CSV table of N, CA and C in Angstrom, one decimal:
chain,number,residue,atom,x,y,z
H,1,UNK,N,2.4,10.0,4.4
H,1,UNK,CA,0.9,9.2,4.4
H,1,UNK,C,-0.4,9.8,3.4
H,2,UNK,N,-1.1,8.8,3.5
H,2,UNK,CA,-2.4,9.0,2.6
H,2,UNK,C,-4.0,8.4,2.9
H,3,UNK,N,-4.6,8.7,2.4
H,3,UNK,CA,-5.9,8.0,2.8
H,3,UNK,C,-6.5,7.3,1.6
H,4,UNK,N,-7.9,6.5,2.1
H,4,UNK,CA,-8.2,5.4,0.9
H,4,UNK,C,-8.1,5.8,-0.3
H,5,UNK,N,-8.9,6.8,-1.1
H,5,UNK,CA,-8.7,6.9,-2.3
H,5,UNK,C,-7.7,7.0,-2.4
H,6,UNK,N,-6.6,7.6,-2.5
H,6,UNK,CA,-5.1,8.5,-2.8
H,6,UNK,C,-4.6,6.7,-3.4
H,7,UNK,N,-5.0,5.9,-2.7
H,7,UNK,CA,-4.7,4.4,-3.2
H,7,UNK,C,-4.7,3.8,-4.7
H,8,UNK,N,-5.2,4.3,-5.4
H,8,UNK,CA,-5.4,4.4,-7.0
H,8,UNK,C,-4.7,5.6,-7.7
H,9,UNK,N,-4.0,6.6,-6.8
H,9,UNK,CA,-2.8,7.6,-7.7
H,9,UNK,C,-1.1,7.3,-7.4
H,10,UNK,N,-0.8,6.1,-8.1
H,10,UNK,CA,0.5,6.0,-8.0
H,10,UNK,C,1.6,6.8,-8.0
H,11,UNK,N,1.6,8.2,-8.5
H,11,UNK,CA,1.9,9.2,-8.3
H,11,UNK,C,2.3,10.1,-7.1
H,12,UNK,N,1.5,10.0,-5.9
H,12,UNK,CA,1.4,10.4,-4.8
H,12,UNK,C,2.2,9.6,-4.2
H,13,UNK,N,2.6,8.1,-4.4
H,13,UNK,CA,3.0,7.3,-3.4
H,13,UNK,C,4.9,7.6,-4.0
H,14,UNK,N,4.8,7.5,-5.3
H,14,UNK,CA,6.0,8.3,-5.8
H,14,UNK,C,6.9,9.6,-5.5
H,15,UNK,N,5.8,10.2,-5.3
H,15,UNK,CA,6.3,11.8,-4.8
H,15,UNK,C,6.8,11.6,-2.9
H,16,UNK,N,6.0,10.8,-2.7
H,16,UNK,CA,6.7,10.6,-0.9
H,16,UNK,C,7.6,9.6,-1.1
H,17,UNK,N,8.0,8.8,-1.6
H,17,UNK,CA,9.1,8.4,-2.5
H,17,UNK,C,10.4,9.5,-2.4
H,18,UNK,N,10.2,9.4,-3.5
H,18,UNK,CA,11.4,11.0,-4.1
H,18,UNK,C,11.5,11.7,-2.8
H,19,UNK,N,10.7,12.2,-1.5
H,19,UNK,CA,10.9,13.3,-0.8
H,19,UNK,C,11.2,12.7,0.4
H,20,UNK,N,11.9,11.7,-0.4
H,20,UNK,CA,12.9,10.4,1.0
H,20,UNK,C,12.1,9.4,1.6
H,21,UNK,N,10.7,9.1,1.5
H,21,UNK,CA,10.0,7.8,2.5
H,21,UNK,C,10.3,7.2,2.3
H,22,UNK,N,10.2,6.0,3.6
H,22,UNK,CA,10.8,4.7,3.2
H,22,UNK,C,9.2,3.8,3.7
H,23,UNK,N,8.4,4.4,4.2
H,23,UNK,CA,7.2,3.7,4.6
H,23,UNK,C,5.9,5.0,4.2
H,24,UNK,N,4.8,3.9,4.3
H,24,UNK,CA,4.0,5.1,3.7
H,24,UNK,C,2.8,4.3,4.6
H,25,UNK,N,2.4,5.1,5.5
H,25,UNK,CA,0.8,5.1,6.2
H,25,UNK,C,-0.5,5.3,4.8
H,26,UNK,N,-1.2,4.1,5.3
H,26,UNK,CA,-2.7,4.5,4.7
H,26,UNK,C,-3.3,4.4,5.4
H,27,UNK,N,-4.4,4.5,5.5
H,27,UNK,CA,-5.2,4.6,6.3
H,27,UNK,C,-6.6,4.9,5.5
H,28,UNK,N,-7.8,3.3,5.6
H,28,UNK,CA,-9.0,3.7,4.4
H,28,UNK,C,-10.0,3.1,5.1
H,29,UNK,N,-11.2,3.1,4.9
H,29,UNK,CA,-12.4,2.6,5.1
H,29,UNK,C,-12.8,2.2,3.4
H,30,UNK,N,-12.6,0.9,3.2
H,30,UNK,CA,-12.7,0.5,1.9
H,30,UNK,C,-14.3,-0.3,2.1
H,31,UNK,N,-14.5,0.3,0.6
H,31,UNK,CA,-15.9,-0.1,0.7
H,31,UNK,C,-15.9,-2.2,0.5
H,32,UNK,N,-17.3,-2.4,0.8
H,32,UNK,CA,-17.8,-3.6,0.4
H,32,UNK,C,-17.9,-4.0,-0.9
H,33,UNK,N,-18.0,-5.2,-1.2
H,33,UNK,CA,-18.6,-5.9,-2.5
H,33,UNK,C,-17.7,-6.7,-3.1
H,34,UNK,N,-18.3,-7.2,-3.9
H,34,UNK,CA,-18.1,-8.3,-4.9
H,34,UNK,C,-16.0,-7.9,-5.1
H,35,UNK,N,-15.4,-8.5,-4.9
H,35,UNK,CA,-13.5,-8.4,-5.7
H,35,UNK,C,-13.1,-7.3,-4.7
H,36,UNK,N,-13.4,-6.2,-4.0
H,36,UNK,CA,-13.6,-5.7,-3.4
H,36,UNK,C,-12.1,-5.8,-2.4
H,37,UNK,N,-12.0,-6.5,-1.4
H,37,UNK,CA,-11.3,-7.2,-0.8
H,37,UNK,C,-9.6,-7.7,-1.9
H,38,UNK,N,-9.6,-8.3,-2.6
H,38,UNK,CA,-8.8,-7.9,-3.6
H,38,UNK,C,-8.0,-6.7,-4.3
H,39,UNK,N,-9.4,-6.3,-4.6
H,39,UNK,CA,-8.8,-5.0,-5.7
H,39,UNK,C,-8.1,-4.3,-4.0
H,40,UNK,N,-7.7,-4.1,-2.9
H,40,UNK,CA,-7.7,-3.8,-1.9
H,40,UNK,C,-6.2,-4.3,-1.9
H,41,UNK,N,-5.9,-5.5,-2.1
H,41,UNK,CA,-4.7,-6.4,-1.3
H,41,UNK,C,-3.6,-5.8,-3.0
H,42,UNK,N,-4.6,-5.8,-4.2
H,42,UNK,CA,-3.7,-5.3,-5.3
H,42,UNK,C,-3.0,-4.2,-5.5
H,43,UNK,N,-3.9,-3.6,-4.8
H,43,UNK,CA,-3.3,-1.6,-4.6
H,43,UNK,C,-2.7,-1.5,-4.2
H,44,UNK,N,-2.7,-2.1,-2.9
H,44,UNK,CA,-1.5,-2.1,-2.1
H,44,UNK,C,-0.3,-2.7,-2.0
H,45,UNK,N,-0.6,-3.6,-2.5
H,45,UNK,CA,0.8,-4.5,-3.1
H,45,UNK,C,1.6,-3.5,-4.7
H,46,UNK,N,0.4,-2.9,-4.9
H,46,UNK,CA,0.8,-2.2,-6.7
H,46,UNK,C,1.7,-1.0,-5.7
H,47,UNK,N,1.0,0.0,-4.9
H,47,UNK,CA,1.5,1.0,-5.0
H,47,UNK,C,2.9,0.7,-3.8
H,48,UNK,N,3.1,-0.5,-3.1
H,48,UNK,CA,4.5,-0.5,-2.6
H,48,UNK,C,5.4,0.0,-3.4
H,49,UNK,N,5.2,-1.5,-4.4
H,49,UNK,CA,6.0,-1.7,-5.5
H,49,UNK,C,6.4,-0.4,-6.5
H,50,UNK,N,5.4,0.2,-6.9
H,50,UNK,CA,5.4,1.2,-7.7
H,50,UNK,C,7.0,2.3,-6.6
H,51,UNK,N,6.7,2.3,-6.0
H,51,UNK,CA,7.2,3.3,-5.8
H,51,UNK,C,8.4,3.0,-4.4
H,52,UNK,N,8.3,1.3,-4.3
H,52,UNK,CA,9.4,1.3,-3.8
H,52,UNK,C,9.5,1.5,-2.3
H,53,UNK,N,8.4,1.7,-1.5
H,53,UNK,CA,8.1,1.7,0.0
H,53,UNK,C,8.2,0.8,0.7
H,54,UNK,N,7.8,0.3,2.1
H,54,UNK,CA,7.0,-0.1,2.7
H,54,UNK,C,5.2,0.3,2.7
H,55,UNK,N,4.4,-0.3,2.2
H,55,UNK,CA,3.6,0.0,2.7
H,55,UNK,C,2.1,-0.6,3.8
H,56,UNK,N,2.2,0.2,5.3
H,56,UNK,CA,1.1,0.0,5.8
H,56,UNK,C,0.0,0.4,5.3
H,57,UNK,N,-1.0,-1.2,5.0
H,57,UNK,CA,-2.1,-0.1,4.2
H,57,UNK,C,-3.5,-1.1,5.7
H,58,UNK,N,-3.9,0.1,6.0
H,58,UNK,CA,-4.8,0.0,7.7
H,58,UNK,C,-6.5,0.2,7.2
H,59,UNK,N,-7.2,-1.0,6.7
H,59,UNK,CA,-8.7,-0.8,6.4
H,59,UNK,C,-8.8,-1.3,7.9
H,60,UNK,N,-10.3,-0.3,8.0
H,60,UNK,CA,-11.1,-0.5,8.7
H,60,UNK,C,-11.7,-1.7,8.9
H,61,UNK,N,-11.9,-2.6,10.0
H,61,UNK,CA,-12.6,-3.8,10.2
H,61,UNK,C,-14.2,-3.7,9.9
H,62,UNK,N,-14.8,-5.2,9.5
H,62,UNK,CA,-16.0,-5.0,8.7
H,62,UNK,C,-16.3,-5.1,9.8
H,63,UNK,N,-17.4,-4.2,10.3
H,63,UNK,CA,-18.6,-4.1,11.7
H,63,UNK,C,-19.3,-5.2,11.7
H,64,UNK,N,-19.5,-6.3,10.5
H,64,UNK,CA,-20.3,-7.2,10.9
H,64,UNK,C,-19.9,-8.2,11.3
H,65,UNK,N,-17.8,-8.4,11.6
H,65,UNK,CA,-17.6,-9.5,12.9
H,65,UNK,C,-17.1,-8.9,14.0
H,66,UNK,N,-17.2,-7.7,14.2
H,66,UNK,CA,-17.0,-7.3,15.8
H,66,UNK,C,-17.9,-7.5,16.8
H,67,UNK,N,-19.1,-8.2,16.2
H,67,UNK,CA,-20.1,-8.3,17.3
H,67,UNK,C,-20.7,-7.1,17.4
H,68,UNK,N,-20.4,-6.2,16.9
H,68,UNK,CA,-21.2,-4.6,16.9
H,68,UNK,C,-22.6,-4.8,16.0
H,69,UNK,N,-23.4,-3.8,15.8
H,69,UNK,CA,-24.6,-3.7,15.3
H,69,UNK,C,-24.2,-3.7,13.9
H,70,UNK,N,-23.2,-3.3,13.0
H,70,UNK,CA,-22.4,-3.5,12.0
H,70,UNK,C,-23.3,-2.3,11.0
H,71,UNK,N,-23.6,-1.3,11.8
H,71,UNK,CA,-23.6,-0.2,10.9
H,71,UNK,C,-22.8,0.7,10.1
H,72,UNK,N,-23.1,1.6,9.4
H,72,UNK,CA,-22.7,2.2,8.7
H,72,UNK,C,-21.7,3.0,9.4
H,73,UNK,N,-20.3,4.1,9.0
H,73,UNK,CA,-19.6,3.2,8.2
H,73,UNK,C,-19.4,2.0,8.1
H,74,UNK,N,-18.9,0.7,6.6
H,74,UNK,CA,-18.8,0.0,6.3
H,74,UNK,C,-16.9,0.1,6.0
H,75,UNK,N,-16.2,-1.5,6.2
H,75,UNK,CA,-14.9,-1.6,6.0
H,75,UNK,C,-15.4,-2.8,5.1
H,76,UNK,N,-13.7,-3.4,4.6
H,76,UNK,CA,-13.8,-4.7,4.9
H,76,UNK,C,-12.5,-5.1,5.4
H,77,UNK,N,-12.0,-4.8,6.4
H,77,UNK,CA,-10.7,-5.0,7.1
H,77,UNK,C,-9.4,-5.3,6.2
H,78,UNK,N,-8.5,-6.5,6.3
H,78,UNK,CA,-8.0,-6.8,5.3
H,78,UNK,C,-6.3,-5.9,5.6
H,79,UNK,N,-6.3,-5.4,6.8
H,79,UNK,CA,-5.1,-4.3,6.9
H,79,UNK,C,-3.6,-5.5,6.6
H,80,UNK,N,-2.7,-4.9,6.2
H,80,UNK,CA,-1.4,-5.4,5.5
H,80,UNK,C,-0.5,-4.5,5.7
H,81,UNK,N,0.7,-5.3,5.6
H,81,UNK,CA,2.1,-4.7,5.5
H,81,UNK,C,2.8,-4.9,4.2
H,82,UNK,N,2.4,-4.6,3.3
H,82,UNK,CA,3.3,-4.8,2.0
H,82,UNK,C,4.9,-4.2,2.3
H,83,UNK,N,5.9,-5.1,1.3
H,83,UNK,CA,7.6,-4.7,1.9
H,83,UNK,C,7.4,-3.4,0.1
H,84,UNK,N,9.1,-3.1,0.2
H,84,UNK,CA,8.8,-2.2,-0.9
H,84,UNK,C,9.0,-3.3,-2.2
H,85,UNK,N,9.1,-4.4,-2.6
H,85,UNK,CA,9.2,-5.6,-3.2
H,85,UNK,C,7.8,-6.1,-3.8
H,86,UNK,N,6.6,-5.1,-2.9
H,86,UNK,CA,5.5,-6.0,-3.4
H,86,UNK,C,4.9,-6.8,-3.0
H,87,UNK,N,5.4,-7.8,-2.0
H,87,UNK,CA,5.4,-9.2,-1.4
H,87,UNK,C,4.7,-8.9,-0.3
H,88,UNK,N,3.4,-9.1,0.1
H,88,UNK,CA,2.5,-9.6,1.7
H,88,UNK,C,3.5,-10.1,2.5
H,89,UNK,N,3.7,-9.2,3.6
H,89,UNK,CA,4.8,-8.9,4.9
H,89,UNK,C,3.8,-10.0,6.0
H,90,UNK,N,3.1,-9.0,5.8
H,90,UNK,CA,1.8,-9.4,6.9
H,90,UNK,C,0.6,-8.9,7.1
H,91,UNK,N,-0.6,-9.7,7.2
H,91,UNK,CA,-2.2,-9.4,7.2
H,91,UNK,C,-3.1,-9.5,8.4
H,92,UNK,N,-3.9,-8.7,8.3
H,92,UNK,CA,-5.5,-9.2,9.2
H,92,UNK,C,-6.1,-10.0,8.2
H,93,UNK,N,-7.4,-10.5,9.0
H,93,UNK,CA,-8.5,-10.6,8.2
H,93,UNK,C,-9.6,-9.2,8.3
H,94,UNK,N,-10.9,-9.7,8.1
H,94,UNK,CA,-12.1,-8.5,8.2
H,94,UNK,C,-12.3,-8.2,9.5
H,95,UNK,N,-11.9,-9.0,10.4
H,95,UNK,CA,-12.1,-8.6,11.7
H,95,UNK,C,-11.4,-7.3,12.6
H,96,UNK,N,-11.7,-7.0,13.5
H,96,UNK,CA,-10.5,-5.9,14.3
H,96,UNK,C,-9.7,-6.9,14.6
H,97,UNK,N,-8.1,-6.2,14.9
H,97,UNK,CA,-7.0,-7.0,15.4
H,97,UNK,C,-6.0,-5.7,15.2
H,98,UNK,N,-4.8,-6.2,15.9
H,98,UNK,CA,-3.9,-5.5,16.3
H,98,UNK,C,-2.5,-6.1,15.3
H,99,UNK,N,-2.0,-5.7,14.4
H,99,UNK,CA,-0.7,-6.0,14.2
H,99,UNK,C,0.6,-4.6,14.2
H,100,UNK,N,1.4,-5.8,14.4
H,100,UNK,CA,2.7,-4.9,14.4
H,100,UNK,C,3.8,-5.2,13.8
H,101,UNK,N,4.9,-4.9,13.0
H,101,UNK,CA,5.8,-4.8,12.3
H,101,UNK,C,6.8,-4.2,12.1
H,102,UNK,N,7.8,-5.2,11.9
H,102,UNK,CA,9.5,-3.9,11.9
H,102,UNK,C,9.2,-3.8,10.4
H,103,UNK,N,10.4,-2.7,9.8
H,103,UNK,CA,10.0,-2.6,8.9
H,103,UNK,C,11.4,-2.4,8.7
H,104,UNK,N,12.2,-2.8,7.9
H,104,UNK,CA,13.6,-2.8,7.5
H,104,UNK,C,13.9,-1.6,6.6
H,105,UNK,N,14.8,-0.9,7.2
H,105,UNK,CA,14.8,0.7,5.8
H,105,UNK,C,15.8,0.4,5.0
H,106,UNK,N,17.1,-0.6,5.5
H,106,UNK,CA,18.1,-1.2,4.8
H,106,UNK,C,17.7,-2.1,3.6
H,107,UNK,N,16.0,-2.4,3.8
H,107,UNK,CA,15.6,-3.5,2.6
H,107,UNK,C,15.1,-2.1,1.6
H,108,UNK,N,14.9,-1.3,2.0
H,108,UNK,CA,14.3,-0.3,0.8
H,108,UNK,C,15.1,0.1,0.1
H,109,UNK,N,16.8,0.4,0.4
H,109,UNK,CA,17.4,0.7,-0.5
H,109,UNK,C,18.0,-0.5,-1.4
H,110,UNK,N,17.9,-1.9,-0.9
H,110,UNK,CA,18.4,-2.8,-1.1
H,110,UNK,C,17.8,-2.9,-2.6
H,111,UNK,N,16.4,-2.6,-3.0
H,111,UNK,CA,14.9,-3.1,-3.5
H,111,UNK,C,15.2,-2.3,-4.3
H,112,UNK,N,16.0,-1.0,-4.4
H,112,UNK,CA,15.7,0.1,-5.2
H,112,UNK,C,16.9,0.4,-5.9
H,113,UNK,N,17.4,-0.7,-5.5
H,113,UNK,CA,19.0,-0.9,-6.6
H,113,UNK,C,18.7,-2.4,-7.5
H,114,UNK,N,17.7,-3.2,-7.2
H,114,UNK,CA,17.7,-3.9,-7.5
H,114,UNK,C,16.4,-3.9,-8.8
H,115,UNK,N,15.2,-2.8,-8.5
H,115,UNK,CA,14.4,-2.7,-9.4
H,115,UNK,C,13.9,-1.1,-9.2
H,116,UNK,N,15.0,-0.5,-10.0
H,116,UNK,CA,14.8,0.8,-9.8
H,116,UNK,C,13.9,1.5,-11.3
H,117,UNK,N,12.6,1.4,-10.4
H,117,UNK,CA,11.3,1.8,-10.9
H,117,UNK,C,11.4,3.8,-10.9
H,118,UNK,N,11.8,4.0,-9.6
H,118,UNK,CA,11.9,5.2,-9.3
H,118,UNK,C,12.5,6.3,-10.4
H,119,UNK,N,14.0,5.8,-10.3
H,119,UNK,CA,15.0,6.8,-11.2
H,119,UNK,C,14.9,6.1,-12.9
H,120,UNK,N,13.9,5.0,-13.4
H,120,UNK,CA,13.9,4.9,-14.4
H,120,UNK,C,13.0,5.4,-14.9
H,121,UNK,N,11.9,6.2,-14.1
H,121,UNK,CA,10.8,7.1,-14.6
H,121,UNK,C,11.0,8.4,-16.0
H,122,UNK,N,10.2,8.2,-16.8
H,122,UNK,CA,10.2,9.3,-17.9
H,122,UNK,C,9.1,10.2,-18.1
H,123,UNK,N,9.0,11.2,-17.1
H,123,UNK,CA,7.7,11.9,-16.6
H,123,UNK,C,7.8,12.8,-18.0
H,124,UNK,N,8.7,13.1,-18.9
H,124,UNK,CA,8.3,13.7,-20.1
H,124,UNK,C,7.8,13.3,-21.3
H,125,UNK,N,7.8,11.7,-21.4
H,125,UNK,CA,7.1,10.6,-22.1
H,125,UNK,C,5.8,10.7,-21.6
H,126,UNK,N,5.5,10.5,-20.5
H,126,UNK,CA,4.1,10.2,-19.7
H,126,UNK,C,3.2,11.5,-19.7
H,127,UNK,N,3.9,12.5,-19.6
H,127,UNK,CA,3.1,13.7,-19.1
H,127,UNK,C,3.3,14.1,-17.7
């Protein structure tokens, strides 16, 4: 598991993968603003690919889309499931919704054989 701001730190997701994780659940209330939805998707896809894991990035829905008063805290929604190859497999919009997805653990092994980013890391070089 991870939360919100953690999405900016690939090492955490790689540590999860090193510990045997095939999937990571990330819960967030991502702040609104210009380009924020694009950043959210880009970071979610990158973390899935960095660690070659399934990433369920669960974003708090935009309160302005749910018929409620739209008060803080705010979120932008756009929950998504990214595959271990970094592709978006399922996604929601800004409004509240329910997303169910089957995650193939075998696909993680296959992607890790094809894209060996975890095995090819060089921590002695990067620190």
